[in-house]
PDB file of C-alpha atoms in Angstrom:
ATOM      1  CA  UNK A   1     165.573 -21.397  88.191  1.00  0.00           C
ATOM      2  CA  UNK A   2     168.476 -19.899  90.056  1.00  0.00           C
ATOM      3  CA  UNK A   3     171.791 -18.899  88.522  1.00  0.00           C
ATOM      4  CA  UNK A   4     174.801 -21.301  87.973  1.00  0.00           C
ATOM      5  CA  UNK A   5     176.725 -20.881  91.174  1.00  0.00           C
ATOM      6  CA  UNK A   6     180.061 -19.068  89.384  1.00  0.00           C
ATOM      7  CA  UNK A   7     177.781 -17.741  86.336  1.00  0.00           C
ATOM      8  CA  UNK A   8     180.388 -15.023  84.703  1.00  0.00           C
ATOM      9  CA  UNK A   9     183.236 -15.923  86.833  1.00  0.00           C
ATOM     10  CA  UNK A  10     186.723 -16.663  85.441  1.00  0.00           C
ATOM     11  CA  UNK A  11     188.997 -19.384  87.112  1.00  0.00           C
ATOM     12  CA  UNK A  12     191.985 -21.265  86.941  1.00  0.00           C
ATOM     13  CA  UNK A  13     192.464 -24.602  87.846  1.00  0.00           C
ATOM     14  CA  UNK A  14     196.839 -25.704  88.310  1.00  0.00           C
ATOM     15  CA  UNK A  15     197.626 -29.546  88.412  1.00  0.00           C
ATOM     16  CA  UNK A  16     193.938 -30.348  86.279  1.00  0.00           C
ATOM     17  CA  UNK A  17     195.982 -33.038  84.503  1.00  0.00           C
ATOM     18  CA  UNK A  18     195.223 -35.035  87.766  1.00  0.00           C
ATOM     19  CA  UNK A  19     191.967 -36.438  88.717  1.00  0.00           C
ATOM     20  CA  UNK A  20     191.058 -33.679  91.324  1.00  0.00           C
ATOM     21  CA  UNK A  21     192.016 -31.318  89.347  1.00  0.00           C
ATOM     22  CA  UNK A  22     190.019 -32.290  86.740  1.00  0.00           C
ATOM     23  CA  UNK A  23     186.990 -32.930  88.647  1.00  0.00           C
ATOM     24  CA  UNK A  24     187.186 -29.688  90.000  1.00  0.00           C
ATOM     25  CA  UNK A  25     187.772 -27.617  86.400  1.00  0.00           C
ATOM     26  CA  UNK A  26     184.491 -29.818  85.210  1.00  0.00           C
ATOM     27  CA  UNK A  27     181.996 -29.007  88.197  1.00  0.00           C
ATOM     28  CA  UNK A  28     182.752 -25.708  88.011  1.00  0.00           C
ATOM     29  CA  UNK A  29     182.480 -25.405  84.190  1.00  0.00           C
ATOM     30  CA  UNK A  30     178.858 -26.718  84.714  1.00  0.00           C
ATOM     31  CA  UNK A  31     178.328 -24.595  86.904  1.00  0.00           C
ATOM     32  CA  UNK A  32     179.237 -21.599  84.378  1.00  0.00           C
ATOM     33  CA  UNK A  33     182.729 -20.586  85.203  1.00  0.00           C
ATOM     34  CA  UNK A  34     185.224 -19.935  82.069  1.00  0.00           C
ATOM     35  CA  UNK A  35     187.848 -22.188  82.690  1.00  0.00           C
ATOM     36  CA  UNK A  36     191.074 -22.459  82.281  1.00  0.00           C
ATOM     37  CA  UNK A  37     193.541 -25.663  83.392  1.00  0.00           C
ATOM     38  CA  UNK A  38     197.147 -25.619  83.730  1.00  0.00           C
ATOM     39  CA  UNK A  39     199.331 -28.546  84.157  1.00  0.00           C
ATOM     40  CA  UNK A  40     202.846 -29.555  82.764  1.00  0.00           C
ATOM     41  CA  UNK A  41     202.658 -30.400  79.114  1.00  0.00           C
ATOM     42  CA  UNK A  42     201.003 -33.538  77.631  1.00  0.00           C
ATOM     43  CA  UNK A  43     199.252 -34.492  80.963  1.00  0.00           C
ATOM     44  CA  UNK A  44     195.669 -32.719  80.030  1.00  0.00           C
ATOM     45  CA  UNK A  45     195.138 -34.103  76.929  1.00  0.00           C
ATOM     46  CA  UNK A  46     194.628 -37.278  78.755  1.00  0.00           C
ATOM     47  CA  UNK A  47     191.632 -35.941  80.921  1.00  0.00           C
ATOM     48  CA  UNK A  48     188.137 -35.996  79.143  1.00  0.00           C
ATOM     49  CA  UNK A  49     186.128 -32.844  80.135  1.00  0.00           C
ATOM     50  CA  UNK A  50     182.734 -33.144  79.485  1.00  0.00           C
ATOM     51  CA  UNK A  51     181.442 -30.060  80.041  1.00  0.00           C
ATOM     52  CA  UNK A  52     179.405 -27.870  78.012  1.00  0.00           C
ATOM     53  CA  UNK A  53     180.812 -24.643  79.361  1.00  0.00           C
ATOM     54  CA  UNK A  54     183.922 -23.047  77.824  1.00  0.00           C
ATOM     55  CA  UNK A  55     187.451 -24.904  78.743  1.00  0.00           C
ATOM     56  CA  UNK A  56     191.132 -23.685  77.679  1.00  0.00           C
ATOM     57  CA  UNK A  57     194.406 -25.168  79.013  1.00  0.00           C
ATOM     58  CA  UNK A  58     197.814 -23.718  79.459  1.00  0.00           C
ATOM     59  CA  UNK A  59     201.296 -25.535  80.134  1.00  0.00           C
ATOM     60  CA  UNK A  60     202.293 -24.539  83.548  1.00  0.00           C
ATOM     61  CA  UNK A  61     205.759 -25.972  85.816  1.00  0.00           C
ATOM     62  CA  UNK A  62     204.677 -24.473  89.104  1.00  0.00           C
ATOM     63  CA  UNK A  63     208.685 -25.118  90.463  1.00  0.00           C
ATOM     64  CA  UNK A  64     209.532 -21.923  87.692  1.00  0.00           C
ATOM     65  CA  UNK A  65     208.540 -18.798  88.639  1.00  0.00           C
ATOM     66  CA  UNK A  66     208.918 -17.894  85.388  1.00  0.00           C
ATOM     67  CA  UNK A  67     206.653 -20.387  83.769  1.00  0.00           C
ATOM     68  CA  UNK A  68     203.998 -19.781  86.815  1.00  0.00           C
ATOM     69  CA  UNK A  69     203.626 -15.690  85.456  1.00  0.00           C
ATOM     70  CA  UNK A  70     203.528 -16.811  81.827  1.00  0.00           C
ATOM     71  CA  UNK A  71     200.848 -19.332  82.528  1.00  0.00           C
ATOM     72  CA  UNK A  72     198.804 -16.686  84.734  1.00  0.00           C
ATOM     73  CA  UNK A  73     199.306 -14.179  82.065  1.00  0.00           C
ATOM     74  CA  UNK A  74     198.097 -16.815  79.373  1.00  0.00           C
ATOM     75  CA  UNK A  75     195.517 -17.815  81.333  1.00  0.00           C
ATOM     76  CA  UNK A  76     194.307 -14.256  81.519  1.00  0.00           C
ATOM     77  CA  UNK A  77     194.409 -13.809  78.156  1.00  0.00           C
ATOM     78  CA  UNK A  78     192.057 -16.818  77.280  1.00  0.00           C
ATOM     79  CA  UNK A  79     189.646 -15.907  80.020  1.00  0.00           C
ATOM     80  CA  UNK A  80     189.215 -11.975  78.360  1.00  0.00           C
ATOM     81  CA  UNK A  81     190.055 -10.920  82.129  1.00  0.00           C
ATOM     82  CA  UNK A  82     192.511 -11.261  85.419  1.00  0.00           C
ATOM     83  CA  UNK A  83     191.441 -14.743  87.078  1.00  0.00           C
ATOM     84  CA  UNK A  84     189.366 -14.293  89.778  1.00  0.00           C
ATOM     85  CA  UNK A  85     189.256 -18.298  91.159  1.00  0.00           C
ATOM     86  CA  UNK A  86     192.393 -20.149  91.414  1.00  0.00           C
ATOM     87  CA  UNK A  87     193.022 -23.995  92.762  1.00  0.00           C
ATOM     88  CA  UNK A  88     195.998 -24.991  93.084  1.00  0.00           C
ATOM     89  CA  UNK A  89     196.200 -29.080  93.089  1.00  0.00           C
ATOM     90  CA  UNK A  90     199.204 -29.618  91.253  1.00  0.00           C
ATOM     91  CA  UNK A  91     201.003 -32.408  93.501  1.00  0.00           C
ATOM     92  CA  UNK A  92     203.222 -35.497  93.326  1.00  0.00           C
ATOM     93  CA  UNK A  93     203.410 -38.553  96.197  1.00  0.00           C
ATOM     94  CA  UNK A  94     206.062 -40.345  96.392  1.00  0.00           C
ATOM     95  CA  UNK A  95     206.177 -43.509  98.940  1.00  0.00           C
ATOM     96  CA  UNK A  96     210.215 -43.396 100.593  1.00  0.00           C
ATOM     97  CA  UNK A  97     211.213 -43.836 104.364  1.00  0.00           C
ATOM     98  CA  UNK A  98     212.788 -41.037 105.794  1.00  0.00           C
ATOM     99  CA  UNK A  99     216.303 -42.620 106.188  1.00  0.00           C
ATOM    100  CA  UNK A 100     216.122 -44.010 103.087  1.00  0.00           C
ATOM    101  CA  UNK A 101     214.638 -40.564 101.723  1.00  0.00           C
ATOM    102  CA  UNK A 102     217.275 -38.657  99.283  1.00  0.00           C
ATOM    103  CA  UNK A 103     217.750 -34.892  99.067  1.00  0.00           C
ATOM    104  CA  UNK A 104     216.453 -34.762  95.994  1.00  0.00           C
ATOM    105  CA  UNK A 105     213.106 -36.729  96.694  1.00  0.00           C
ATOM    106  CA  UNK A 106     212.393 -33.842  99.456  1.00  0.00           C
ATOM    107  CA  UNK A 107     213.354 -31.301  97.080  1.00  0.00           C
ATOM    108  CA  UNK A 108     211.243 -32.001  94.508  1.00  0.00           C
ATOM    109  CA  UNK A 109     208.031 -32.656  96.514  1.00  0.00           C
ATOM    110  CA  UNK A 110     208.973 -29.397  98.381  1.00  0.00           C
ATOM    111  CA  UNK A 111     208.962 -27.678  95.292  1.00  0.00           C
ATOM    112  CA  UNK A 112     205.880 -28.941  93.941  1.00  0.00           C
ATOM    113  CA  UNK A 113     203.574 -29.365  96.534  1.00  0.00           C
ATOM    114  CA  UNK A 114     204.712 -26.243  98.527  1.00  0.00           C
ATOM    115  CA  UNK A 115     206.809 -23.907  96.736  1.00  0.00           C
ATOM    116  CA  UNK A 116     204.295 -24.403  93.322  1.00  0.00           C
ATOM    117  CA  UNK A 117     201.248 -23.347  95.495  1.00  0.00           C
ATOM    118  CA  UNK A 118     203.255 -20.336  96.508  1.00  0.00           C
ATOM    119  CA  UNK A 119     203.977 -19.341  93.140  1.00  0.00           C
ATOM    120  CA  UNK A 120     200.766 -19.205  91.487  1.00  0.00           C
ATOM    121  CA  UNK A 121     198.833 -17.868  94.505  1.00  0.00           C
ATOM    122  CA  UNK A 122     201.636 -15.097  94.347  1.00  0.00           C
ATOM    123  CA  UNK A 123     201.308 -14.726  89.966  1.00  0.00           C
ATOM    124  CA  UNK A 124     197.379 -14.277  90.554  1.00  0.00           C
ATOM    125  CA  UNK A 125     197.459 -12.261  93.604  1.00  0.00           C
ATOM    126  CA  UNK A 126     197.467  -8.672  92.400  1.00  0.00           C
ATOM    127  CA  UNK A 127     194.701  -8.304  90.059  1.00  0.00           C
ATOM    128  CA  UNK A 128     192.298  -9.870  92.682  1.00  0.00           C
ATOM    129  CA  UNK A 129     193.059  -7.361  95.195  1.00  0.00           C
ATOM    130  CA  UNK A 130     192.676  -4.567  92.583  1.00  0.00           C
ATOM    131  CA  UNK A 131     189.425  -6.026  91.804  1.00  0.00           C
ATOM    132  CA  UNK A 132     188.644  -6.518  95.465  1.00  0.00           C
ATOM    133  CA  UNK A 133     187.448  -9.946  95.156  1.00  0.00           C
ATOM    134  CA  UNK A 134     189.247 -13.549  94.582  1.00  0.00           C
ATOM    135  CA  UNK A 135     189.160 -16.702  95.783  1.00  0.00           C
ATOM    136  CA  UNK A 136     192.549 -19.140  96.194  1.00  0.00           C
ATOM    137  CA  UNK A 137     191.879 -22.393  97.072  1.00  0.00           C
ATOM    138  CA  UNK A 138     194.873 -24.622  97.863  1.00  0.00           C
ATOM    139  CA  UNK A 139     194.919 -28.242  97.735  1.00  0.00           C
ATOM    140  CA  UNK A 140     196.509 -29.863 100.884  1.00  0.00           C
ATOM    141  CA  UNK A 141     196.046 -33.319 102.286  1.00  0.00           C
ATOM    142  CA  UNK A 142     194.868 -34.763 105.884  1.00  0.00           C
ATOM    143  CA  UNK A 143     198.469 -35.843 106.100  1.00  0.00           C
ATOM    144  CA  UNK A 144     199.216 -32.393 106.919  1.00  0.00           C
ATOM    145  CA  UNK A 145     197.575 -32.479 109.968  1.00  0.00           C
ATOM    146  CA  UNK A 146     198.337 -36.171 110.756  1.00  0.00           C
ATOM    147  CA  UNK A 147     201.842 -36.690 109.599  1.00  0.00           C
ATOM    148  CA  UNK A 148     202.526 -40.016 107.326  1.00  0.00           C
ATOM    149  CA  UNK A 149     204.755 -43.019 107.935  1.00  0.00           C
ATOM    150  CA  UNK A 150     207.060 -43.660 104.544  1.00  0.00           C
ATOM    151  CA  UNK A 151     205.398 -40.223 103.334  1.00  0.00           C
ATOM    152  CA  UNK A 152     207.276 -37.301 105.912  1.00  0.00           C
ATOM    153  CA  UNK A 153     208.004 -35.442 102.515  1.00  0.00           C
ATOM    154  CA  UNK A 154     204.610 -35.304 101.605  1.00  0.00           C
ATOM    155  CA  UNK A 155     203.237 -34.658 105.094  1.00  0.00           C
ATOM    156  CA  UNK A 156     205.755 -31.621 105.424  1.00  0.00           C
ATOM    157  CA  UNK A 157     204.685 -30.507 102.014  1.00  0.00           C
ATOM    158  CA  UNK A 158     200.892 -30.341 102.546  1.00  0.00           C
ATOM    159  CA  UNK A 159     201.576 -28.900 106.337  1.00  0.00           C
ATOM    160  CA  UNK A 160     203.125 -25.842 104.826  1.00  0.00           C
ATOM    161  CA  UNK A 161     200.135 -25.631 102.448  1.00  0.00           C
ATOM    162  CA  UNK A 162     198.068 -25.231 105.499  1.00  0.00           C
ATOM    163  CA  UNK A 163     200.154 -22.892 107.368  1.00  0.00           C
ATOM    164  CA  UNK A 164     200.707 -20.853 104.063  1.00  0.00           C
ATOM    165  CA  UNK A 165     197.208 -20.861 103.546  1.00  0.00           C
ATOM    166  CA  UNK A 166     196.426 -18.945 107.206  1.00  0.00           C
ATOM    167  CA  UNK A 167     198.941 -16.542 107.009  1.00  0.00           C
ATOM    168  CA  UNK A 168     197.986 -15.512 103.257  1.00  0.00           C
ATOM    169  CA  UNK A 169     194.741 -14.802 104.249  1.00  0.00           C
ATOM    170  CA  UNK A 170     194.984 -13.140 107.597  1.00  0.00           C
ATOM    171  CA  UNK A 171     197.086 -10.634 104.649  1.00  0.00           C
ATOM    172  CA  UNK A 172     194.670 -10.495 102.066  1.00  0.00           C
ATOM    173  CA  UNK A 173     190.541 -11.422 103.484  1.00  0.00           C
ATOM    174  CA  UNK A 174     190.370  -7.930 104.529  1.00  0.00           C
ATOM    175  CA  UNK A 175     190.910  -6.913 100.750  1.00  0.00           C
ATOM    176  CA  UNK A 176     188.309  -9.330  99.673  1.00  0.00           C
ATOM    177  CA  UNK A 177     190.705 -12.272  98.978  1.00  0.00           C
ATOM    178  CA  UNK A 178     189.811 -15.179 100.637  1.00  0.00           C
ATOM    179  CA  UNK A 179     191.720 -18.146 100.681  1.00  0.00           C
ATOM    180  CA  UNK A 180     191.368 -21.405 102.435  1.00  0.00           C
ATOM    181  CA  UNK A 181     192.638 -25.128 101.926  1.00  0.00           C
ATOM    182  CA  UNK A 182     191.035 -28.241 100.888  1.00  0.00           C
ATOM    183  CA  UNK A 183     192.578 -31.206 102.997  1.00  0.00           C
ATOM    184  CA  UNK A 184     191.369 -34.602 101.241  1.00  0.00           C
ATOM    185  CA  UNK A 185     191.115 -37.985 102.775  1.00  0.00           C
ATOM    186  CA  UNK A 186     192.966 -40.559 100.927  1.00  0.00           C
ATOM    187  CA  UNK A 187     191.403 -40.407  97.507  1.00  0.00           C
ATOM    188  CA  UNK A 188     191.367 -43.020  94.892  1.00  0.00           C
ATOM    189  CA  UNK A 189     194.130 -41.732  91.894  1.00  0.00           C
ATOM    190  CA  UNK A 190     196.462 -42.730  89.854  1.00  0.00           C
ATOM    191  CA  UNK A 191     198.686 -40.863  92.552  1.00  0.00           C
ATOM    192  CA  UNK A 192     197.302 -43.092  95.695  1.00  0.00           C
ATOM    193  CA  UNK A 193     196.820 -46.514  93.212  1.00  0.00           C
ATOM    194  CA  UNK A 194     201.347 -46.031  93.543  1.00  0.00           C
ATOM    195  CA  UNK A 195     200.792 -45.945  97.100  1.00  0.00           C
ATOM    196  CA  UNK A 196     201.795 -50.160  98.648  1.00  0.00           C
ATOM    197  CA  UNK A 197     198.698 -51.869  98.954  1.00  0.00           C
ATOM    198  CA  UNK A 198     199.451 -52.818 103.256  1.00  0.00           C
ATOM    199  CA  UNK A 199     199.258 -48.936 103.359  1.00  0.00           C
ATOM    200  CA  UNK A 200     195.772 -48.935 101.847  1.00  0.00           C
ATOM    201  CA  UNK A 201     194.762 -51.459 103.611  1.00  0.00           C
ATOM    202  CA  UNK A 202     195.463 -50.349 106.759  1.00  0.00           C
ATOM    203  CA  UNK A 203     194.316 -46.616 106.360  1.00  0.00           C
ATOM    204  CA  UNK A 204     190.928 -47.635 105.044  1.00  0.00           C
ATOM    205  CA  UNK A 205     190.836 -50.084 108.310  1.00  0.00           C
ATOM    206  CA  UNK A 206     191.023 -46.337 110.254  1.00  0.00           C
ATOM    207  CA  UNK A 207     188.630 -44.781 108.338  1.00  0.00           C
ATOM    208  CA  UNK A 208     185.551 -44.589 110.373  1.00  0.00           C
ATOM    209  CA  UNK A 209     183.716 -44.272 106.548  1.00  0.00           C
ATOM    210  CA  UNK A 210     185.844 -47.638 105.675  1.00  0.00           C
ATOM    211  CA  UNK A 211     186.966 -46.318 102.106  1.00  0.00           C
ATOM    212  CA  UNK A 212     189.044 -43.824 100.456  1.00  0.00           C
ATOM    213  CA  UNK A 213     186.824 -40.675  98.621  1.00  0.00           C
ATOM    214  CA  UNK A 214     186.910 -39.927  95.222  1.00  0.00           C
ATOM    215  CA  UNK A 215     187.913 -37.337  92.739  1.00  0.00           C
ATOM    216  CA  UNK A 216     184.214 -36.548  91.888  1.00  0.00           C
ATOM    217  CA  UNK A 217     183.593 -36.024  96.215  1.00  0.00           C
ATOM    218  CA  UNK A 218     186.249 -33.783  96.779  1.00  0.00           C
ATOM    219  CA  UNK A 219     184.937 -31.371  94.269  1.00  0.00           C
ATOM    220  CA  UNK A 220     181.855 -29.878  95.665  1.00  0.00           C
ATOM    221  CA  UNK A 221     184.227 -28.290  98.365  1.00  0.00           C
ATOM    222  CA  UNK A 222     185.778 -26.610  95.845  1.00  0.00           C
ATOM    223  CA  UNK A 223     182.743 -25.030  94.393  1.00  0.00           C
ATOM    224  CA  UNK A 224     181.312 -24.128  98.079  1.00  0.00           C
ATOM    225  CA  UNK A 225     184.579 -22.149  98.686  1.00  0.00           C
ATOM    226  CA  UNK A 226     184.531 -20.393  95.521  1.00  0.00           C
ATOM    227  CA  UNK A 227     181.124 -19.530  95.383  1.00  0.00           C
ATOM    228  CA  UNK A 228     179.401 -16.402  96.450  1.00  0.00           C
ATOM    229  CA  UNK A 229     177.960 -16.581  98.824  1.00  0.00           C
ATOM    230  CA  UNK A 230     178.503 -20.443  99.998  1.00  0.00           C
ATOM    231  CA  UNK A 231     182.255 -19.437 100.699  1.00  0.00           C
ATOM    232  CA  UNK A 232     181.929 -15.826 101.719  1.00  0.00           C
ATOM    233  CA  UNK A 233     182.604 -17.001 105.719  1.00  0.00           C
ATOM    234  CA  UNK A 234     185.594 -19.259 104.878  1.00  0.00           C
ATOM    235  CA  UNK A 235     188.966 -17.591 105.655  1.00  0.00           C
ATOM    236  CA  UNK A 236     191.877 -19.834 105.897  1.00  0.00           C
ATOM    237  CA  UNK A 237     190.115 -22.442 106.707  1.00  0.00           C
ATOM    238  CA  UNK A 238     190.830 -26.455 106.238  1.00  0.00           C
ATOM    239  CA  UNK A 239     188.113 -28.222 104.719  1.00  0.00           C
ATOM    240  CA  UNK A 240     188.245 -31.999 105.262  1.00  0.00           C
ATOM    241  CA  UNK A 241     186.855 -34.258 102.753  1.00  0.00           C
ATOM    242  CA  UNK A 242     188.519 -36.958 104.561  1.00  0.00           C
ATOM    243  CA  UNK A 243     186.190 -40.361 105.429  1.00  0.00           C
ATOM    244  CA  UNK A 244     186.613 -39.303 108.933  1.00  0.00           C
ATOM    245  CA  UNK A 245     190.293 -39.651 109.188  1.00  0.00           C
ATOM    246  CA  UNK A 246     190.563 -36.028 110.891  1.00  0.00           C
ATOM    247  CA  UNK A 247     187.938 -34.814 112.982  1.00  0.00           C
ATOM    248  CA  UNK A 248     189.138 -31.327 114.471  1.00  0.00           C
TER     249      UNK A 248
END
């Protein structure tokens, strides 16, 4: 019987209080990584892990760059060594028309979505190139690549996670860092289930698969791009778990 496909690795899942996040921090538990989640306080308690592996969380506000090191440096200290596999799927969506859009909505998205995935990817950064092997695997959304009506904030957000994503690694994949983005379809959450239903039911009428993914399918893409040595050719790449809703 072969190895577990991270056997001995350590990794750090950001925004595992959502149900990505928390599929991803499970599959790759099984699949013997020591993990550790980080999310804001009180929203992990919520998620049931049910794996057998070992499993630590850490509070984390990705907008603080402050709270970002701590949480890297806690996470670290739980794991008995520098994390070597980070996702970064913390996120918010938030349904507004542009003109209708305030400063603050943008902000805040911006900050999450974009600015938080800069942050930890920055926090965890060093140690991996020391090391001369990491993995950062960012969390964007097909709406990147397509743009969204009543969603522009979101859209912008995710784009600069892709963009981000390419430039970090033309930097770092020569060090042994590679880092690539996961761009989901829309996925059945408690994020999407806020989403207007004529929305839904016009995007799943688009989807050549006819229905949005799930948590549990979006995972597997995550443990193919942190694996070794599944994800060894993947260098800022954009992964598409979509239903067929981008097709590059």
């Amino acid at each position: 019987m072969s190895a577990p496909l991270l056997q001995g690795r350590r990794a750090l899942v950001v925004g595992g209080g959502g149900e990505i996040g928390a599929a991803v921090a499970e599959l790759f538990a099984v699949n013997g990584a020591a993990v550790v989640v980080a999310d804001r306080p009180g929203t992990i308690a919520s998620r049931t892990i049910t794996a057998s592996s070992r499993f630590e969380t850490v509070d984390i506000d990705v907008t603080d760059q402050s709270s970002t090191r701590a949480a890297v440096a806690a996470a670290t200290a739980l794991l008995g060594g520098h994390v070597e596999i980070v996702v970064n799927s913390a996120g918010i969506l938030e349904q507004v028309a542009v003109r209708e859009m305030t400063l603050a909505q943008w902000q805040r998205t911006i900050d999450i979505d974009l600015t938080g995935t800069f942050l930890v990817a920055q926090a965890v950064l060093d140690p991996m190139l020391q090391a001369g092997w990491g993995r950062i695997i960012n969390v964007g959304s097909q709406l990147g690549l397509l743009g969204g009506q009543t969603l522009a904030h979101y859209a912008a957000a995710k784009a600069g996670v892709i963009g981000f994503t390419k430039s970090l690694a033309r930097e770092v994949a020569s060090q042994g860092v590679l880092v690539n983005t996961i761009a989901p379809g829309p996925i059945d959450t408690e994020m999407t289930a806020r989403v207007d239903e004529a929305w839904k039911k016009e995007k799943r009428a688009d989807l050549p698969l006819g229905r949005f993914g799930t948590p549990a399918e979006v995972a597997p893409t995550a443990l193919l791009l942190a694996s070794d040595p599944g994800g060894n050719l993947y260098v800022g790449q954009t992964l598409g778990p979509n239903s067929g809703d981008v097709m590059p």
